[in-house]
Structures are given as C-alpha cells and as structure tokens.
C-alpha cells in the first residue's frame, strides 16, 4: 500500500507552479485535457501507439508520452518521469480497468486526485452494495441461490463492465440453460450475481463532491446507449420473438437526460447520503466526481444498482457544461474542468494534501 505520507512527501517536493494534469489517453482524456487548459495547467496524456496518433494531433493536448500498454504507467521509469514533471494523475474508468484498483493502491507512487480506496469500493459489487446500504438507499433485491428466482432477474458477472455475458431469466430452469450457453470462462461464470430486474427509467447523475467547500454539486446526467438492448426495441414485438440473440448491454454511447425537476431534491439527498456513508466506510470518503446508476420506478422511487467513484464517460456529453452545471456556474463547466478547478483552489489555499492521495 502506498501510504498517504509517501504521497504527501512527493507533493512537498513538487514545484506547484508547474503542476501537470495527466491521465491515460482514452475514456475522458479530452475533457480532462481541456479542463486543465481552461484552469491554467499544462496537460499530459499517456497514450498507446494508436492513441498517440489521435491525441498527439489535437491542439488541446500539450504533450503525450507513448507507452506500449496502459499498465506501463506502473513501470518505475515512467513513474519517476511523471513525478519529475510534477504530475497529478486523474483516474477515469479505463484507468481503473487497465491498471487495476489493487495496483493503484499498492504500486502507483504518483500523486492522484481523490481517495484511492474509493476505486476498490466501486469495482467490487459486494462493497458497492455495502456502500449503498450504509447510505440507506434502495437497491435491487439479490437472490443468493438460483432456486430462489421468483421474478425477472438480471444475471451479472464480475469484471464485465459494459455487461459482457449478462442475461435475463425468469426461472431457475431458464437460469441454468442460459448460464450453460454464456460465452465466458468457467471461473467467471461461477461468480454470477442474480439481481432483481427493476423496471423503470434509468438515470446516471454525475455528482462532484468538494471536500474543500463541503459542497455536493450535480454537474450533469446521462443514460447509457447500450447495444443491442437499445437496438432491439426498434424491432416490432412479433419479429423480436423470432430473434434468438438475447439482449446485451455493451455501452456504445451516451444520451443526455434531465430529471423531472420535482425529483431533484431526492436525488441530491441520495448523493449526500453516499458522501456521508463513504466518510464512515473509507475515510476521508469520496472526493471529486462520482456517478450513481439508478432506475426510477413508477412510484418515483430510485433504485441504485452501480456506483463509479471517479469521472464517468457520460460526462463527455457536457464538455461545454450541462443544464445543471449552468445553474451553478456562469461559464462552461465540464466535470474534467471542475476537477482541475478543485486542484487550482486547493493549491491557492495550500490544501492540496486534502484532495490528493
Ligand atoms: P451494469 O454493468 O451493472 O452497469 O449494468 C449494465 C446495464 O444493465 C445497465 O446500464 C442497465 O441498462 C442494465 N441493468 C443493470 N442492472 C439492472 C437492474 N437491476 N434492473 C434493470 N436493468 C439493469
């Protein structure tokens, strides 16, 4: 485990006038790079060969370092170079996926925005659920054994962000039949989660918690566009019945959405409960951006089924700000920019160690 003392030591050695904002060249890198620029920082992207050709040509990117694979960020030579350049890393979804939350907490010496522990909490389904329960939120019912299935359920697998292999079942027989057919390694298949399928509309709000101001902000909201479940609904029901392929939930894009305004107070309460719950579970709790995946039922209740403790790809919709960020800021405020603003304010107030871990 990289200790907080070690990070603070590294930070004390930094030239704070020459901080560079750095992330892996994928996911939300453009937004982060632009946000850094807008807040007066230089940016740096770590890119694979394919990414280097793309990001390297964009005027918003100050500098790139080409690496063979994203996990090369763990190499000592690369880490030393980043520290020499006074880098603050910004974790995003692909960052966590390619580098791994364990490696981030145990091997990455470069200062990073936010509490690293949150990355472990968000990538483990049991821990996520524990966090939701701590925050007193409604979650989908989970069935411990397949023979308990008494309603429509969604069967999920670990490490399969984007829903690879997920399937729906209405009975124990259907569960076993579909599990057999699923194209996943046997050891992954054994780690299924059986979750009540919640019927309602999805909302993925983008929150930002500032520990410096003790304020929770709503910066935007999206719905994921998922293939082929979103494609299937365009086919009339009679033809759908002839299609053998089940729905899949691989994310292919994001769609903006606003919530019925009268529900915003409830939504903010959910966000605040998650912040307070995180402070109790893993001190100092979540810092900066986080997103909850939730379904709103016809009774106007929110059921929460996933949480991400870092910037999510849906924020790419709002590089020039959203309906919600516009209420808070009189300037285009993306999530990437808000992250860099927090770093700028912390630097001004001499409080970087409160948000960098
Ligand atoms: P996840 O990997 O948990 O983010 O799930 C992928 C997608 O499956 C989500 O974006 C939703 O469209 C859908 N989904 C996940 N869990 C549920 C649930 N309990 N009820 C209904 N739909 C769900």
mmCIF file of C-alpha atoms and ligand atoms in Angstrom:
data_model
loop_
_atom_site.group_PDB
_atom_site.id
_atom_site.type_symbol
_atom_site.label_atom_id
_atom_site.label_comp_id
_atom_site.label_asym_id
_atom_site.label_seq_id
_atom_site.Cartn_x
_atom_site.Cartn_y
_atom_site.Cartn_z
ATOM 1 C CA UNK A 1 0.000 0.000 0.000
ATOM 2 C CA UNK A 2 1.356 3.414 -0.950
ATOM 3 C CA UNK A 3 0.977 5.464 2.205
ATOM 4 C CA UNK A 4 -0.538 8.905 2.354
ATOM 5 C CA UNK A 5 2.712 10.101 3.988
ATOM 6 C CA UNK A 6 4.665 8.999 0.922
ATOM 7 C CA UNK A 7 2.306 10.887 -1.392
ATOM 8 C CA UNK A 8 2.458 13.992 0.816
ATOM 9 C CA UNK A 9 6.270 13.782 0.763
ATOM 10 C CA UNK A 10 6.276 13.600 -3.028
ATOM 11 C CA UNK A 11 3.865 16.514 -3.208
ATOM 12 C CA UNK A 12 6.124 18.592 -0.938
ATOM 13 C CA UNK A 13 8.915 18.056 -3.470
ATOM 14 C CA UNK A 14 6.732 19.390 -6.322
ATOM 15 C CA UNK A 15 7.103 22.749 -7.998
ATOM 16 C CA UNK A 16 3.473 23.797 -7.533
ATOM 17 C CA UNK A 17 3.724 26.476 -10.240
ATOM 18 C CA UNK A 18 4.476 23.775 -12.774
ATOM 19 C CA UNK A 19 1.859 21.127 -11.977
ATOM 20 C CA UNK A 20 0.837 18.967 -14.935
ATOM 21 C CA UNK A 21 -2.537 17.241 -15.158
ATOM 22 C CA UNK A 22 -2.116 13.749 -16.555
ATOM 23 C CA UNK A 23 -4.272 10.764 -17.426
ATOM 24 C CA UNK A 24 -4.344 7.833 -19.844
ATOM 25 C CA UNK A 25 -5.209 8.846 -23.408
ATOM 26 C CA UNK A 26 -8.696 7.309 -23.606
ATOM 27 C CA UNK A 27 -12.158 7.472 -21.918
ATOM 28 C CA UNK A 28 -12.472 11.146 -20.797
ATOM 29 C CA UNK A 29 -8.940 12.309 -21.622
ATOM 30 C CA UNK A 30 -10.025 15.113 -23.986
ATOM 31 C CA UNK A 31 -12.322 16.617 -21.394
ATOM 32 C CA UNK A 32 -9.640 16.421 -18.714
ATOM 33 C CA UNK A 33 -7.014 17.913 -21.043
ATOM 34 C CA UNK A 34 -9.299 20.794 -21.976
ATOM 35 C CA UNK A 35 -10.311 21.281 -18.338
ATOM 36 C CA UNK A 36 -6.637 21.518 -17.370
ATOM 37 C CA UNK A 37 -6.036 24.122 -20.084
ATOM 38 C CA UNK A 38 -9.063 26.142 -19.035
ATOM 39 C CA UNK A 39 -7.822 26.218 -15.442
ATOM 40 C CA UNK A 40 -4.288 27.231 -16.377
ATOM 41 C CA UNK A 41 -2.473 23.876 -16.095
ATOM 42 C CA UNK A 42 -0.421 22.037 -18.678
ATOM 43 C CA UNK A 43 -1.735 18.590 -19.591
ATOM 44 C CA UNK A 44 -0.023 15.333 -20.431
ATOM 45 C CA UNK A 45 -1.551 12.129 -21.820
ATOM 46 C CA UNK A 46 -0.078 8.640 -21.673
ATOM 47 C CA UNK A 47 -1.045 7.028 -24.968
ATOM 48 C CA UNK A 48 -0.610 3.712 -26.699
ATOM 49 C CA UNK A 49 0.631 3.844 -30.281
ATOM 50 C CA UNK A 50 -2.898 4.030 -31.690
ATOM 51 C CA UNK A 51 -3.939 6.774 -29.273
ATOM 52 C CA UNK A 52 -0.751 8.777 -29.798
ATOM 53 C CA UNK A 53 -1.599 9.374 -33.465
ATOM 54 C CA UNK A 54 -5.010 10.694 -32.496
ATOM 55 C CA UNK A 55 -4.377 12.685 -29.304
ATOM 56 C CA UNK A 56 -0.984 13.971 -30.416
ATOM 57 C CA UNK A 57 -2.591 15.901 -33.280
ATOM 58 C CA UNK A 58 -5.182 17.707 -31.179
ATOM 59 C CA UNK A 59 -4.375 21.310 -30.266
ATOM 60 C CA UNK A 60 -5.893 20.904 -26.787
ATOM 61 C CA UNK A 61 -3.252 18.325 -25.809
ATOM 62 C CA UNK A 62 0.050 19.818 -24.566
ATOM 63 C CA UNK A 63 2.167 16.696 -24.506
ATOM 64 C CA UNK A 64 1.994 12.937 -24.772
ATOM 65 C CA UNK A 65 4.204 10.059 -23.667
ATOM 66 C CA UNK A 66 3.848 6.925 -25.757
ATOM 67 C CA UNK A 67 3.682 3.640 -23.836
ATOM 68 C CA UNK A 68 3.197 0.058 -25.014
ATOM 69 C CA UNK A 69 0.225 -0.663 -22.797
ATOM 70 C CA UNK A 70 -1.707 1.374 -20.249
ATOM 71 C CA UNK A 71 -0.399 -0.687 -17.355
ATOM 72 C CA UNK A 72 3.103 0.617 -18.219
ATOM 73 C CA UNK A 73 2.203 3.554 -16.017
ATOM 74 C CA UNK A 74 3.310 1.253 -13.185
ATOM 75 C CA UNK A 75 6.879 0.970 -14.546
ATOM 76 C CA UNK A 76 9.387 2.686 -12.276
ATOM 77 C CA UNK A 77 10.929 4.677 -15.139
ATOM 78 C CA UNK A 78 7.557 6.110 -16.149
ATOM 79 C CA UNK A 79 6.543 6.863 -12.563
ATOM 80 C CA UNK A 80 9.838 8.675 -11.931
ATOM 81 C CA UNK A 81 9.373 10.755 -15.060
ATOM 82 C CA UNK A 82 5.824 11.705 -14.035
ATOM 83 C CA UNK A 83 6.987 12.715 -10.559
ATOM 84 C CA UNK A 84 9.843 14.767 -12.098
ATOM 85 C CA UNK A 85 7.238 16.581 -14.161
ATOM 86 C CA UNK A 86 5.097 17.450 -11.083
ATOM 87 C CA UNK A 87 2.213 15.344 -12.353
ATOM 88 C CA UNK A 88 -1.178 14.932 -10.714
ATOM 89 C CA UNK A 89 -2.992 11.909 -12.114
ATOM 90 C CA UNK A 90 -6.720 11.872 -12.772
ATOM 91 C CA UNK A 91 -8.239 8.372 -12.647
ATOM 92 C CA UNK A 92 -11.046 7.552 -15.093
ATOM 93 C CA UNK A 93 -12.985 4.388 -15.947
ATOM 94 C CA UNK A 94 -10.417 2.897 -18.330
ATOM 95 C CA UNK A 95 -7.626 3.877 -15.949
ATOM 96 C CA UNK A 96 -9.176 1.710 -13.239
ATOM 97 C CA UNK A 97 -9.959 -1.082 -15.709
ATOM 98 C CA UNK A 98 -6.494 -1.285 -17.324
ATOM 99 C CA UNK A 99 -4.294 -0.545 -14.318
ATOM 100 C CA UNK A 100 -6.483 -2.231 -11.670
ATOM 101 C CA UNK A 101 -7.599 -0.776 -8.342
ATOM 102 C CA UNK A 102 -5.165 -3.016 -6.381
ATOM 103 C CA UNK A 103 -2.189 -1.821 -8.430
ATOM 104 C CA UNK A 104 -3.305 1.765 -7.996
ATOM 105 C CA UNK A 105 -3.417 1.473 -4.208
ATOM 106 C CA UNK A 106 -0.328 -0.723 -3.871
ATOM 107 C CA UNK A 107 2.108 0.339 -6.592
ATOM 108 C CA UNK A 108 1.329 3.760 -8.010
ATOM 109 C CA UNK A 109 3.565 6.335 -6.321
ATOM 110 C CA UNK A 110 2.432 9.304 -8.412
ATOM 111 C CA UNK A 111 0.066 11.725 -6.612
ATOM 112 C CA UNK A 112 -3.532 11.277 -7.735
ATOM 113 C CA UNK A 113 -6.755 13.220 -7.313
ATOM 114 C CA UNK A 114 -9.117 11.615 -4.811
ATOM 115 C CA UNK A 115 -9.164 8.884 -2.214
ATOM 116 C CA UNK A 116 -7.693 5.768 -3.842
ATOM 117 C CA UNK A 117 -9.747 3.489 -1.618
ATOM 118 C CA UNK A 118 -12.891 4.521 -3.463
ATOM 119 C CA UNK A 119 -11.578 2.735 -6.564
ATOM 120 C CA UNK A 120 -11.645 -0.543 -4.689
ATOM 121 C CA UNK A 121 -15.129 0.127 -3.336
ATOM 122 C CA UNK A 122 -16.543 0.931 -6.759
ATOM 123 C CA UNK A 123 -15.023 -2.048 -8.564
ATOM 124 C CA UNK A 124 -16.292 -4.716 -6.181
ATOM 125 C CA UNK A 125 -20.006 -5.497 -6.336
ATOM 126 C CA UNK A 126 -20.259 -6.575 -2.674
ATOM 127 C CA UNK A 127 -18.503 -3.420 -1.487
ATOM 128 C CA UNK A 128 -20.691 -1.224 -3.689
ATOM 129 C CA UNK A 129 -23.752 -2.790 -2.137
ATOM 130 C CA UNK A 130 -22.343 -2.250 1.344
ATOM 131 C CA UNK A 131 -21.838 1.439 0.448
ATOM 132 C CA UNK A 132 -25.453 1.732 -0.791
ATOM 133 C CA UNK A 133 -26.721 0.109 2.392
ATOM 134 C CA UNK A 134 -24.594 2.412 4.539
ATOM 135 C CA UNK A 135 -26.236 5.323 2.683
ATOM 136 C CA UNK A 136 -29.703 3.820 3.289
ATOM 137 C CA UNK A 137 -30.530 3.607 -0.407
ATOM 138 C CA UNK A 138 -32.902 1.239 -2.163
ATOM 139 C CA UNK A 139 -31.058 -1.469 -4.069
ATOM 140 C CA UNK A 140 -32.368 -4.274 -6.331
ATOM 141 C CA UNK A 141 -33.105 -7.472 -4.451
ATOM 142 C CA UNK A 142 -30.342 -10.066 -4.761
ATOM 143 C CA UNK A 143 -31.012 -13.806 -4.867
ATOM 144 C CA UNK A 144 -28.415 -15.977 -3.160
ATOM 145 C CA UNK A 145 -29.323 -19.187 -4.983
ATOM 146 C CA UNK A 146 -30.871 -19.744 -8.437
ATOM 147 C CA UNK A 147 -33.783 -21.736 -6.978
ATOM 148 C CA UNK A 148 -34.933 -18.565 -5.191
ATOM 149 C CA UNK A 149 -35.682 -16.856 -8.516
ATOM 150 C CA UNK A 150 -39.353 -15.823 -8.407
ATOM 151 C CA UNK A 151 -39.388 -12.882 -10.847
ATOM 152 C CA UNK A 152 -37.489 -11.441 -13.778
ATOM 153 C CA UNK A 153 -33.795 -11.249 -12.845
ATOM 154 C CA UNK A 154 -30.621 -9.995 -14.446
ATOM 155 C CA UNK A 155 -27.596 -12.237 -14.092
ATOM 156 C CA UNK A 156 -24.326 -10.308 -13.943
ATOM 157 C CA UNK A 157 -20.658 -11.308 -13.939
ATOM 158 C CA UNK A 158 -17.637 -9.625 -12.377
ATOM 159 C CA UNK A 159 -15.077 -7.618 -14.313
ATOM 160 C CA UNK A 160 -17.560 -7.363 -17.128
ATOM 161 C CA UNK A 161 -18.194 -3.647 -17.155
ATOM 162 C CA UNK A 162 -20.327 -2.966 -20.155
ATOM 163 C CA UNK A 163 -22.329 -6.053 -19.439
ATOM 164 C CA UNK A 164 -20.488 -8.842 -21.309
ATOM 165 C CA UNK A 165 -22.379 -12.082 -20.785
ATOM 166 C CA UNK A 166 -25.240 -10.565 -18.751
ATOM 167 C CA UNK A 167 -28.557 -12.300 -19.322
ATOM 168 C CA UNK A 168 -32.176 -12.177 -18.187
ATOM 169 C CA UNK A 169 -34.046 -15.131 -16.689
ATOM 170 C CA UNK A 170 -37.493 -15.686 -15.210
ATOM 171 C CA UNK A 171 -36.997 -19.095 -13.595
ATOM 172 C CA UNK A 172 -34.355 -21.428 -12.211
ATOM 173 C CA UNK A 173 -34.513 -23.609 -15.371
ATOM 174 C CA UNK A 174 -34.006 -20.640 -17.661
ATOM 175 C CA UNK A 175 -31.113 -19.529 -15.440
ATOM 176 C CA UNK A 176 -29.264 -22.869 -15.783
ATOM 177 C CA UNK A 177 -29.943 -23.121 -19.522
ATOM 178 C CA UNK A 178 -28.630 -19.616 -20.220
ATOM 179 C CA UNK A 179 -25.670 -19.943 -17.846
ATOM 180 C CA UNK A 180 -24.540 -23.004 -19.802
ATOM 181 C CA UNK A 181 -24.733 -21.081 -23.091
ATOM 182 C CA UNK A 182 -22.901 -17.969 -21.877
ATOM 183 C CA UNK A 183 -19.574 -17.402 -23.612
ATOM 184 C CA UNK A 184 -17.345 -16.633 -20.605
ATOM 185 C CA UNK A 185 -14.502 -18.542 -18.889
ATOM 186 C CA UNK A 186 -15.786 -21.128 -16.379
ATOM 187 C CA UNK A 187 -14.241 -19.400 -13.341
ATOM 188 C CA UNK A 188 -16.031 -16.128 -14.228
ATOM 189 C CA UNK A 189 -19.319 -17.966 -14.811
ATOM 190 C CA UNK A 190 -19.190 -19.267 -11.244
ATOM 191 C CA UNK A 191 -19.131 -15.749 -9.869
ATOM 192 C CA UNK A 192 -22.588 -14.742 -11.042
ATOM 193 C CA UNK A 193 -24.797 -12.262 -9.199
ATOM 194 C CA UNK A 194 -28.547 -12.721 -9.526
ATOM 195 C CA UNK A 195 -30.282 -9.380 -9.267
ATOM 196 C CA UNK A 196 -33.942 -8.409 -9.471
ATOM 197 C CA UNK A 197 -34.613 -6.730 -12.821
ATOM 198 C CA UNK A 198 -36.005 -3.312 -11.926
ATOM 199 C CA UNK A 199 -38.441 -1.945 -14.477
ATOM 200 C CA UNK A 200 -38.333 1.823 -14.787
ATOM 201 C CA UNK A 201 -36.311 4.573 -16.412
ATOM 202 C CA UNK A 202 -32.571 4.865 -15.989
ATOM 203 C CA UNK A 203 -30.715 7.966 -14.799
ATOM 204 C CA UNK A 204 -26.966 8.264 -14.336
ATOM 205 C CA UNK A 205 -26.350 11.537 -12.442
ATOM 206 C CA UNK A 206 -22.830 12.988 -12.384
ATOM 207 C CA UNK A 207 -22.016 14.293 -8.914
ATOM 208 C CA UNK A 208 -18.989 16.217 -7.706
ATOM 209 C CA UNK A 209 -18.142 16.417 -4.025
ATOM 210 C CA UNK A 210 -15.784 19.183 -2.974
ATOM 211 C CA UNK A 211 -14.230 18.492 0.426
ATOM 212 C CA UNK A 212 -12.717 21.989 0.330
ATOM 213 C CA UNK A 213 -16.171 23.604 0.435
ATOM 214 C CA UNK A 214 -18.056 20.590 1.822
ATOM 215 C CA UNK A 215 -20.447 21.013 -1.135
ATOM 216 C CA UNK A 216 -22.100 18.443 -3.352
ATOM 217 C CA UNK A 217 -22.753 19.548 -6.936
ATOM 218 C CA UNK A 218 -24.799 17.965 -9.697
ATOM 219 C CA UNK A 219 -22.851 18.566 -12.916
ATOM 220 C CA UNK A 220 -24.860 16.567 -15.449
ATOM 221 C CA UNK A 221 -26.854 13.428 -16.166
ATOM 222 C CA UNK A 222 -26.956 10.817 -18.895
ATOM 223 C CA UNK A 223 -28.408 7.498 -19.967
ATOM 224 C CA UNK A 224 -26.171 4.871 -21.471
ATOM 225 C CA UNK A 225 -26.840 3.779 -25.002
ATOM 226 C CA UNK A 226 -26.415 0.028 -24.912
ATOM 227 C CA UNK A 227 -26.088 -2.488 -27.712
ATOM 228 C CA UNK A 228 -28.066 -4.397 -28.567
ATOM 229 C CA UNK A 229 -30.755 -3.887 -25.925
ATOM 230 C CA UNK A 230 -31.417 -0.362 -27.237
ATOM 231 C CA UNK A 231 -31.354 -1.639 -30.812
ATOM 232 C CA UNK A 232 -33.826 -4.441 -30.127
ATOM 233 C CA UNK A 233 -36.598 -2.048 -29.078
ATOM 234 C CA UNK A 234 -36.647 -0.665 -32.622
ATOM 235 C CA UNK A 235 -37.829 -4.024 -33.914
ATOM 236 C CA UNK A 236 -41.566 -4.796 -33.684
ATOM 237 C CA UNK A 237 -42.529 -7.277 -30.993
ATOM 238 C CA UNK A 238 -43.601 -10.074 -33.382
ATOM 239 C CA UNK A 239 -40.227 -10.063 -35.113
ATOM 240 C CA UNK A 240 -38.382 -9.739 -31.777
ATOM 241 C CA UNK A 241 -39.817 -13.124 -30.778
ATOM 242 C CA UNK A 242 -38.069 -14.771 -33.734
ATOM 243 C CA UNK A 243 -34.673 -13.364 -32.767
ATOM 244 C CA UNK A 244 -32.624 -15.886 -30.804
ATOM 245 C CA UNK A 245 -29.978 -13.500 -29.578
ATOM 246 C CA UNK A 246 -30.683 -12.145 -26.088
ATOM 247 C CA UNK A 247 -30.152 -8.510 -25.206
ATOM 248 C CA UNK A 248 -26.620 -7.350 -24.474
ATOM 249 C CA UNK A 249 -25.622 -4.254 -22.522
ATOM 250 C CA UNK A 250 -22.319 -3.174 -24.039
ATOM 251 C CA UNK A 251 -22.048 0.604 -23.868
ATOM 252 C CA UNK A 252 -21.756 2.210 -27.287
ATOM 253 C CA UNK A 253 -22.601 5.813 -26.419
ATOM 254 C CA UNK A 254 -24.372 8.138 -24.027
ATOM 255 C CA UNK A 255 -27.547 10.192 -24.276
ATOM 256 C CA UNK A 256 -28.233 13.366 -22.256
ATOM 257 C CA UNK A 257 -31.234 13.416 -19.949
ATOM 258 C CA UNK A 258 -32.804 15.729 -17.401
ATOM 259 C CA UNK A 259 -34.753 14.543 -14.401
ATOM 260 C CA UNK A 260 -38.287 15.631 -13.557
ATOM 261 C CA UNK A 261 -37.437 18.753 -11.554
ATOM 262 C CA UNK A 262 -39.513 17.823 -8.508
ATOM 263 C CA UNK A 263 -37.244 14.788 -8.055
ATOM 264 C CA UNK A 264 -34.019 16.790 -7.827
ATOM 265 C CA UNK A 265 -34.185 17.237 -4.017
ATOM 266 C CA UNK A 266 -34.483 13.437 -3.608
ATOM 267 C CA UNK A 267 -31.582 12.939 -5.971
ATOM 268 C CA UNK A 268 -29.361 15.350 -4.062
ATOM 269 C CA UNK A 269 -30.260 13.600 -0.823
ATOM 270 C CA UNK A 270 -29.100 10.306 -2.335
ATOM 271 C CA UNK A 271 -25.819 11.959 -3.351
ATOM 272 C CA UNK A 272 -25.309 13.449 0.097
ATOM 273 C CA UNK A 273 -26.085 10.145 1.821
ATOM 274 C CA UNK A 274 -23.459 8.475 -0.364
ATOM 275 C CA UNK A 275 -20.876 11.108 0.554
ATOM 276 C CA UNK A 276 -21.614 10.752 4.272
ATOM 277 C CA UNK A 277 -21.685 6.949 4.015
ATOM 278 C CA UNK A 278 -18.310 6.956 2.259
ATOM 279 C CA UNK A 279 -16.780 9.042 5.051
ATOM 280 C CA UNK A 280 -17.841 6.382 7.558
ATOM 281 C CA UNK A 281 -16.722 3.429 5.422
ATOM 282 C CA UNK A 282 -13.416 4.590 3.978
ATOM 283 C CA UNK A 283 -12.031 7.810 5.390
ATOM 284 C CA UNK A 284 -11.923 10.564 4.162
ATOM 285 C CA UNK A 285 -14.582 9.206 1.777
ATOM 286 C CA UNK A 286 -15.261 10.034 -1.839
ATOM 287 C CA UNK A 287 -13.505 13.127 -3.215
ATOM 288 C CA UNK A 288 -14.443 14.790 -6.503
ATOM 289 C CA UNK A 289 -16.532 13.086 -9.187
ATOM 290 C CA UNK A 290 -18.796 10.074 -8.732
ATOM 291 C CA UNK A 291 -21.807 8.693 -10.596
ATOM 292 C CA UNK A 292 -24.697 6.503 -9.472
ATOM 293 C CA UNK A 293 -26.524 4.207 -11.863
ATOM 294 C CA UNK A 294 -30.153 4.214 -10.855
ATOM 295 C CA UNK A 295 -33.613 3.333 -12.033
ATOM 296 C CA UNK A 296 -36.651 5.465 -11.267
ATOM 297 C CA UNK A 297 -39.796 3.382 -10.733
ATOM 298 C CA UNK A 298 -43.383 4.496 -11.499
ATOM 299 C CA UNK A 299 -43.723 5.184 -7.753
ATOM 300 C CA UNK A 300 -40.929 7.755 -8.305
ATOM 301 C CA UNK A 301 -38.503 5.868 -6.133
ATOM 302 C CA UNK A 302 -34.864 5.490 -7.063
ATOM 303 C CA UNK A 303 -33.252 2.061 -7.033
ATOM 304 C CA UNK A 304 -29.446 2.248 -7.183
ATOM 305 C CA UNK A 305 -27.515 -0.592 -8.782
ATOM 306 C CA UNK A 306 -23.969 0.630 -9.518
ATOM 307 C CA UNK A 307 -21.623 3.405 -8.459
ATOM 308 C CA UNK A 308 -18.464 4.800 -10.036
ATOM 309 C CA UNK A 309 -16.119 6.716 -7.754
ATOM 310 C CA UNK A 310 -14.396 8.745 -10.477
ATOM 311 C CA UNK A 311 -15.206 10.620 -13.675
ATOM 312 C CA UNK A 312 -17.573 8.646 -15.950
ATOM 313 C CA UNK A 313 -17.696 8.630 -19.757
ATOM 314 C CA UNK A 314 -21.220 10.097 -19.792
ATOM 315 C CA UNK A 315 -19.699 13.438 -18.771
ATOM 316 C CA UNK A 316 -18.198 13.680 -22.281
ATOM 317 C CA UNK A 317 -21.614 14.956 -23.353
ATOM 318 C CA UNK A 318 -21.046 18.114 -21.379
ATOM 319 C CA UNK A 319 -17.635 19.458 -22.345
ATOM 320 C CA UNK A 320 -19.324 22.845 -22.634
ATOM 321 C CA UNK A 321 -21.371 22.286 -19.490
ATOM 322 C CA UNK A 322 -24.871 20.904 -18.909
ATOM 323 C CA UNK A 323 -28.272 22.198 -17.834
ATOM 324 C CA UNK A 324 -27.205 21.501 -14.265
ATOM 325 C CA UNK A 325 -23.664 22.866 -14.327
ATOM 326 C CA UNK A 326 -25.087 26.012 -15.935
ATOM 327 C CA UNK A 327 -27.203 26.618 -12.833
ATOM 328 C CA UNK A 328 -24.073 26.513 -10.671
ATOM 329 C CA UNK A 329 -21.506 28.171 -12.933
ATOM 330 C CA UNK A 330 -21.716 31.114 -15.279
ATOM 331 C CA UNK A 331 -19.164 29.517 -17.569
ATOM 332 C CA UNK A 332 -18.839 26.174 -19.382
ATOM 333 C CA UNK A 333 -18.029 23.709 -16.596
ATOM 334 C CA UNK A 334 -17.307 20.139 -17.601
ATOM 335 C CA UNK A 335 -16.536 17.522 -14.987
ATOM 336 C CA UNK A 336 -12.916 17.495 -16.207
ATOM 337 C CA UNK A 337 -12.691 21.232 -15.726
ATOM 338 C CA UNK A 338 -14.357 21.032 -12.299
ATOM 339 C CA UNK A 339 -11.687 18.536 -11.214
ATOM 340 C CA UNK A 340 -8.943 20.927 -12.313
ATOM 341 C CA UNK A 341 -10.726 23.850 -10.647
ATOM 342 C CA UNK A 342 -10.670 21.919 -7.352
ATOM 343 C CA UNK A 343 -6.928 21.344 -7.771
ATOM 344 C CA UNK A 344 -6.418 25.035 -8.530
ATOM 345 C CA UNK A 345 -8.407 26.143 -5.467
ATOM 346 C CA UNK A 346 -6.610 23.625 -3.251
ATOM 347 C CA UNK A 347 -3.262 24.962 -4.479
ATOM 348 C CA UNK A 348 -4.343 28.543 -3.752
ATOM 349 C CA UNK A 349 -5.486 27.614 -0.241
ATOM 350 C CA UNK A 350 -2.455 25.450 0.430
ATOM 351 C CA UNK A 351 -4.704 22.409 0.842
ATOM 352 C CA UNK A 352 -3.606 20.071 -1.926
ATOM 353 C CA UNK A 353 -2.994 17.302 0.591
ATOM 354 C CA UNK A 354 -6.747 17.279 1.370
ATOM 355 C CA UNK A 355 -7.666 16.165 -2.136
ATOM 356 C CA UNK A 356 -4.542 14.374 -3.417
ATOM 357 C CA UNK A 357 -3.851 10.775 -2.343
HETATM 358 P P1 LIG B 1 -24.068 -2.669 -15.026
HETATM 359 O O1 LIG B 1 -22.937 -3.484 -15.574
HETATM 360 O O2 LIG B 1 -24.482 -3.081 -13.651
HETATM 361 O O3 LIG B 1 -23.824 -1.183 -15.154
HETATM 362 O O4 LIG B 1 -25.358 -2.981 -15.952
HETATM 363 C C1 LIG B 1 -25.374 -2.761 -17.345
HETATM 364 C C2 LIG B 1 -26.751 -2.307 -17.777
HETATM 365 O O5 LIG B 1 -27.727 -3.287 -17.438
HETATM 366 C C3 LIG B 1 -27.253 -1.036 -17.113
HETATM 367 O O6 LIG B 1 -26.796 0.149 -17.727
HETATM 368 C C4 LIG B 1 -28.758 -1.186 -17.237
HETATM 369 O O7 LIG B 1 -29.214 -0.881 -18.531
HETATM 370 C C5 LIG B 1 -28.959 -2.651 -17.029
HETATM 371 N N1 LIG B 1 -29.212 -3.033 -15.630
HETATM 372 C C6 LIG B 1 -28.268 -3.355 -14.694
HETATM 373 N N2 LIG B 1 -28.822 -3.737 -13.534
HETATM 374 C C7 LIG B 1 -30.145 -3.682 -13.711
HETATM 375 C C8 LIG B 1 -31.281 -3.988 -12.877
HETATM 376 N N3 LIG B 1 -31.135 -4.447 -11.629
HETATM 377 N N4 LIG B 1 -32.527 -3.827 -13.415
HETATM 378 C C9 LIG B 1 -32.674 -3.372 -14.684
HETATM 379 N N5 LIG B 1 -31.665 -3.092 -15.520
HETATM 380 C C10 LIG B 1 -30.419 -3.236 -15.057
#
